[in-house]
Tab-separated table of C-alpha atoms in Angstrom:
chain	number	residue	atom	x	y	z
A	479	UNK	CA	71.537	84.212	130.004
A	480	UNK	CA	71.205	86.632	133.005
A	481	UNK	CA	74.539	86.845	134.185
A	482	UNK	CA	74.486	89.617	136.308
A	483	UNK	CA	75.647	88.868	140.194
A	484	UNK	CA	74.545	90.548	143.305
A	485	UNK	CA	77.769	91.359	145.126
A	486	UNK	CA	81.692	91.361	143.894
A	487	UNK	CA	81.711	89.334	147.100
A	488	UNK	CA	80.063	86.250	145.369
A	489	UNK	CA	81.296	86.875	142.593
A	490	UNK	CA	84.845	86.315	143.039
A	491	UNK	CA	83.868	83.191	145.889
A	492	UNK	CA	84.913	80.739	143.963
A	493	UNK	CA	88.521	81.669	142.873
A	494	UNK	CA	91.135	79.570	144.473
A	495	UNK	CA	95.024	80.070	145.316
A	496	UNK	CA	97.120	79.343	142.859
A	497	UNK	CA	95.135	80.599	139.547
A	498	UNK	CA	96.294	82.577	136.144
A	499	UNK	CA	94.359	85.838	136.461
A	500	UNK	CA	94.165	89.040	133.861
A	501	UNK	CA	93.437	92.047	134.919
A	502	UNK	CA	92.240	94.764	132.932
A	503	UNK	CA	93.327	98.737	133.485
A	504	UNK	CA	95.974	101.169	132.795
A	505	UNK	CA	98.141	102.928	136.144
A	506	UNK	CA	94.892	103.628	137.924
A	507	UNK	CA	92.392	104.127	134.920
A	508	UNK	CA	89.695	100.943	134.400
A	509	UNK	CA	91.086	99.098	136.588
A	510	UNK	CA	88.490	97.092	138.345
A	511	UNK	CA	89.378	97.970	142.252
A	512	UNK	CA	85.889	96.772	143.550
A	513	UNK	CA	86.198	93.309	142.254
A	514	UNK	CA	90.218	93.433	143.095
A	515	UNK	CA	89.418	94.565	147.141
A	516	UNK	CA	86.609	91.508	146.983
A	517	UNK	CA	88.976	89.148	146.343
A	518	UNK	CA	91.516	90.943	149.109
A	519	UNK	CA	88.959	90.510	150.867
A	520	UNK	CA	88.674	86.374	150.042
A	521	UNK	CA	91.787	85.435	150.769
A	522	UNK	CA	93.236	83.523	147.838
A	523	UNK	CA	96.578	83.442	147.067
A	524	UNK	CA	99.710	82.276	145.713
A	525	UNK	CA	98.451	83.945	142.498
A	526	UNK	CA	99.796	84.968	139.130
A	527	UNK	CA	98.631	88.078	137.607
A	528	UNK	CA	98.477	89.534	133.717
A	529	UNK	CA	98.080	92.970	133.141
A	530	UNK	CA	100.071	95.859	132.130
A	531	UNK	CA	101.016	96.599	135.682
A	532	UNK	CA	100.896	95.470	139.017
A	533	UNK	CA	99.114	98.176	140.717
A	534	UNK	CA	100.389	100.865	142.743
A	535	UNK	CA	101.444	101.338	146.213
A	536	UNK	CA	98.010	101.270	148.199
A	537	UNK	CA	95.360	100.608	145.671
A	538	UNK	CA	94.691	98.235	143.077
A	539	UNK	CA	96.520	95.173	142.527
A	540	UNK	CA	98.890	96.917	145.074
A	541	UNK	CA	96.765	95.867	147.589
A	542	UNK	CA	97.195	92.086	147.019
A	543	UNK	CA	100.697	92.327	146.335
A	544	UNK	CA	101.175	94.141	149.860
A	545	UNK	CA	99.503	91.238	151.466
A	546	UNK	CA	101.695	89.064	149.907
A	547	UNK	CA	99.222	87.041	147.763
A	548	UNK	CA	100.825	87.665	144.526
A	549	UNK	CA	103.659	84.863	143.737
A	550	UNK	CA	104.083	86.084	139.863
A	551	UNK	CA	103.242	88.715	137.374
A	552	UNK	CA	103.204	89.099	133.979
A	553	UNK	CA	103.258	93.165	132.993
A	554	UNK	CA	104.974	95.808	130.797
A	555	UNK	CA	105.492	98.411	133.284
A	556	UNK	CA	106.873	97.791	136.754
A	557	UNK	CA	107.377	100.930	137.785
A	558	UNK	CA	105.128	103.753	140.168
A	559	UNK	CA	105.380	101.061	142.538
A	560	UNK	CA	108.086	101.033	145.626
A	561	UNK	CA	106.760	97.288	147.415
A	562	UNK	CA	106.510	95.897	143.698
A	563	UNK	CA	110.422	97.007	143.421
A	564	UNK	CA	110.715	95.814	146.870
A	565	UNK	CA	109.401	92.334	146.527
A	566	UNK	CA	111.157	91.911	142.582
A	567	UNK	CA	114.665	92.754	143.845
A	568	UNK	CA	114.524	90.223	147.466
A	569	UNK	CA	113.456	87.395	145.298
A	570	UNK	CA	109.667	87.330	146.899
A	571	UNK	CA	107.927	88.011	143.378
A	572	UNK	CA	108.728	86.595	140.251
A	573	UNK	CA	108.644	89.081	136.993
A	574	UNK	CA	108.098	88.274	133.314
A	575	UNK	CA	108.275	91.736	131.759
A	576	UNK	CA	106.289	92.003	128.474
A	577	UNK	CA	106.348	94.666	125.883
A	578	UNK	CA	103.095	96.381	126.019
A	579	UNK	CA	101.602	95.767	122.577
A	580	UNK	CA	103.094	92.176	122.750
A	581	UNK	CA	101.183	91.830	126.401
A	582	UNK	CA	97.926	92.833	124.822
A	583	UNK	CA	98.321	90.779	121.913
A	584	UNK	CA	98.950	87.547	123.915
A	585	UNK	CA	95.841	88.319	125.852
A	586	UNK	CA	93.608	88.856	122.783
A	587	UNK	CA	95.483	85.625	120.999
A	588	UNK	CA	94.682	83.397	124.444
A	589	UNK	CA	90.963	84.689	124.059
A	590	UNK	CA	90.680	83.412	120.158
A	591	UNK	CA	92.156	80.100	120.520
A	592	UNK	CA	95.687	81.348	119.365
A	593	UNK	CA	98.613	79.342	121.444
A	594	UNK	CA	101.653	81.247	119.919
A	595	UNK	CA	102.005	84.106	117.031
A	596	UNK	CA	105.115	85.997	115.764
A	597	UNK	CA	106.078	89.475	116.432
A	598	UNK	CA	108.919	91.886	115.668
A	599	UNK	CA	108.495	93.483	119.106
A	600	UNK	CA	111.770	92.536	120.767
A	601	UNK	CA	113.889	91.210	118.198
A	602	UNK	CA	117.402	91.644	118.965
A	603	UNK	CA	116.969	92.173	122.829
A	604	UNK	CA	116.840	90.118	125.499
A	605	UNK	CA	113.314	88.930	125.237
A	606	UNK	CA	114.475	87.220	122.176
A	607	UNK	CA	117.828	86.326	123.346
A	608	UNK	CA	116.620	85.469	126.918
A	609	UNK	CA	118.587	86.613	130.327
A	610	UNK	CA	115.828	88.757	131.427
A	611	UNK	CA	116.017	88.501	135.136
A	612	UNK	CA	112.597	86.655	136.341
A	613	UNK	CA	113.351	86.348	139.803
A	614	UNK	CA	116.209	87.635	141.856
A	615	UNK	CA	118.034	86.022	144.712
A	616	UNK	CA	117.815	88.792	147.194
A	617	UNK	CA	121.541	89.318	146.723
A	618	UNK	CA	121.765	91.154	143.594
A	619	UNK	CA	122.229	87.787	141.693
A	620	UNK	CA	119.649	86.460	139.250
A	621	UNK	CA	118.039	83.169	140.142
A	622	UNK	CA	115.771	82.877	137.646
A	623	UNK	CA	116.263	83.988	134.158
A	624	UNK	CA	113.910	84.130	130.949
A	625	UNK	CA	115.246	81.468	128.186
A	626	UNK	CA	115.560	82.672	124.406
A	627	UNK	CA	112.782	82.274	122.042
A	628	UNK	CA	112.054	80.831	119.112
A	629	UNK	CA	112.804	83.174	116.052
A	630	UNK	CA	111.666	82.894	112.102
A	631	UNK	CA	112.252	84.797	109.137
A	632	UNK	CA	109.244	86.198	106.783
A	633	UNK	CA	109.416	88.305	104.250
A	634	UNK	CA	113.358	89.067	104.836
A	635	UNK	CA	112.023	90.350	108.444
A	636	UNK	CA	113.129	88.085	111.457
A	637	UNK	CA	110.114	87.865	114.180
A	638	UNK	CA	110.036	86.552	117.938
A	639	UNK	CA	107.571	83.561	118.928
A	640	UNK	CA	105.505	84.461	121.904
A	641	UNK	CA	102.817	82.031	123.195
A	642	UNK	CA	98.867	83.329	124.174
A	643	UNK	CA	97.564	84.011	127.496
A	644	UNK	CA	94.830	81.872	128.695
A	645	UNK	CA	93.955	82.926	132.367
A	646	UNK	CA	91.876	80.977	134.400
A	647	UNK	CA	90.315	84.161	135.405
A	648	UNK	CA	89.651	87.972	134.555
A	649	UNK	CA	89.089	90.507	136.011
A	650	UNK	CA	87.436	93.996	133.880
A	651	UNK	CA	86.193	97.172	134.763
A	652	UNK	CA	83.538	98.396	131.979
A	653	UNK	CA	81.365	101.944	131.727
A	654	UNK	CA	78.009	99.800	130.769
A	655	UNK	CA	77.044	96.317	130.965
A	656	UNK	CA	73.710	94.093	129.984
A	657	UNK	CA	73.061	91.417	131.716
A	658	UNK	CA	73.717	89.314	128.781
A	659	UNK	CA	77.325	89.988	129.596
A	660	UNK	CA	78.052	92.856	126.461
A	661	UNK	CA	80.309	95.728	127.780
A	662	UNK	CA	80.878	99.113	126.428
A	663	UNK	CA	84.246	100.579	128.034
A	664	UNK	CA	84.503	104.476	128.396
A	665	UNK	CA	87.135	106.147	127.134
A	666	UNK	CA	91.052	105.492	127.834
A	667	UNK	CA	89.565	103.060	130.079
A	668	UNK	CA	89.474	100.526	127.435
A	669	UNK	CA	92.894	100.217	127.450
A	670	UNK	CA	93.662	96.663	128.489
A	671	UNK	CA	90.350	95.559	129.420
A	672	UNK	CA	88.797	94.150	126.351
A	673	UNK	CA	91.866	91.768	125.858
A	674	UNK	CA	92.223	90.382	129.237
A	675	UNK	CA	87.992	90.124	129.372
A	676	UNK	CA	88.758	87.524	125.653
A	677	UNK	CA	91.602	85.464	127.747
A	678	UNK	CA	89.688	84.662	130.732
A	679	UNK	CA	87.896	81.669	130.938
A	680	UNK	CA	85.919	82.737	133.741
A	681	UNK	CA	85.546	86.562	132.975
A	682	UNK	CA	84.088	88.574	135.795
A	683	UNK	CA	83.091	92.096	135.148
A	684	UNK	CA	82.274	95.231	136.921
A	685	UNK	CA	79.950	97.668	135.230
A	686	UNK	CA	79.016	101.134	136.749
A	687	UNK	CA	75.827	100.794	134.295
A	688	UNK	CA	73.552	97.900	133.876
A	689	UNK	CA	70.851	98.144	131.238
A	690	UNK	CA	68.762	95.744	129.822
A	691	UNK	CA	69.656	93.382	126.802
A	692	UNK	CA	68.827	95.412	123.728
A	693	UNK	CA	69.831	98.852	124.982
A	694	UNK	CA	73.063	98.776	123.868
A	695	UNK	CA	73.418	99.726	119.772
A	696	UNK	CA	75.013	96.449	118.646
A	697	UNK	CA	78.235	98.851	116.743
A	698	UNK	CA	79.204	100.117	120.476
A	699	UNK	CA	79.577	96.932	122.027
A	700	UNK	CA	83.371	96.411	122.706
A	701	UNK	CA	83.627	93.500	124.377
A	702	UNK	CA	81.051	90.447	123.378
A	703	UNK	CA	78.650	88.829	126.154
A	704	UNK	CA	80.192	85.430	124.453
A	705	UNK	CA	83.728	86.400	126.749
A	706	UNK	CA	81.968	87.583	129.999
A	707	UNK	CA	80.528	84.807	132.675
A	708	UNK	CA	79.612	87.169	135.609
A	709	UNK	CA	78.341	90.608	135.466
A	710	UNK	CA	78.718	92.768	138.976
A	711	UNK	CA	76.719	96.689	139.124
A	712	UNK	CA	78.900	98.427	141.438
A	713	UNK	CA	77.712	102.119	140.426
A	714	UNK	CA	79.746	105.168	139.546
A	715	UNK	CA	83.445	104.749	140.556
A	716	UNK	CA	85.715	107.874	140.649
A	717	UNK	CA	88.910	107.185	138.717
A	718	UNK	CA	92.021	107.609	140.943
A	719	UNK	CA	95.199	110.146	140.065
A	720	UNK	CA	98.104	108.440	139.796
A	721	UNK	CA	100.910	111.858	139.887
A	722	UNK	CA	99.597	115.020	141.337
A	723	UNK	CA	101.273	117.773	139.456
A	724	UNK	CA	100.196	120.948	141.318
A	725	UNK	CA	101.499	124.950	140.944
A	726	UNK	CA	103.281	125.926	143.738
């Protein structure tokens, strides 16, 4: 039951190229940039990431997808991020953009065993009606496109089919931690990071706290040990600012 690793180096050893892995965090808030700079750090690649963005230019996932170790992403907001623009519009990285609830919700549906549910989110847009642009050919012409989705009807209300995300790996940034695996997030740094700890089947997490099983009051605990493989104490981490906004 002791889950609780001695390095983020270890910890993310045994993840090879080509994997499915979510990533929790929100612009630069609980984003989990020790475990993400271990696995620069590793080397694997070829990879396909889940979370609500990709990262920005020099920190976070930014880092991997500067090195080139990203080959797709699945995310609601692509922007704050010049290479990520870069890569998308040559054709180098391939893009399936995501409403955010709708993202979140095919997380938490991967995590419970859920392959598909039905959302009005997009209904009437091109993620129902497909043509999204998922890759570009470097020319301004779409290589790759997004296909339309399965619609049904309930209640007089028509709703769009989107399938759970079951990663083979994730990747979370909590406040506290047991070594049982139970996390307490702090904050708006819960944000994505309970969902994409649920669809991981190999969950790694890094905690800035680690207590003892039975310190944490059972009603706090927001994301169960059941969903967490690997716990990593990293200590306090300062939490980045994305846009400085100064007086002059």
């Amino acid at each position: 039951m002791d889950k609780v690793v001695a390095s983020a180096a270890e910890a993310v050893a045994d993840i090879p190229d080509g994997v499915t892995i979510a990533v929790g965090g929100f612009g630069l808030v609980g984003i989990p940039e020790i475990l993400i700079n271990a696995l620069l750090e590793q080397g694997a690649t070829d990879l396909e990431t889940v979370s609500n963005n990709c990262g920005t230019d020099g920190f976070g996932l930014g880092l991997l997808l500067e090195k080139g170790r990203i080959r797709r992403t699945i995310s609601s907001y692509v922007g704050a991020n010049k290479e990520f623009a870069r890569q998308y519009l040559s054709g180098e990285l391939e893009v399936e953009l995501t409403p955010q609830g709708t993202l979140a919700e095919r997380m938490r549906a991967g995590g419970a065993g859920i392959p598909a549910f039905f959302t009005p989110a997009g209904v009437g847009t091109a993620v129902e009606e497909g043509g999204l642009p998922l890759r570009y050919d470097g020319h301004g012409g779409i290589k790759l496109a997004s296909q339309p989705k399965e619609t049904r009807e309930f209640d007089g209300q028509t709703y769009v089919m989107e399938r759970g995300i079951a990663a083979d790996y994730a990747l979370v940034h909590a406040w506290k931690g047991d070594r049982h695996g139970n996390l307490v997030y702090r904050a708006s740094a819960r944000n994505f990071n309970p969902p994409a700890a649920a669809s991981g089947r190999i969950t790694i997490a890094q905690v800035e706290y680690l207590v003892e099983p039975g310190e944490l009051d059972p009603n706090e605990i927001h994301t169960p040990g059941i969903h967490v493989q690997r716990v990593v104490p990293v200590g306090k981490v300062e939490v980045g600012i994305e846009n400085r906004t100064v007086r002059s």
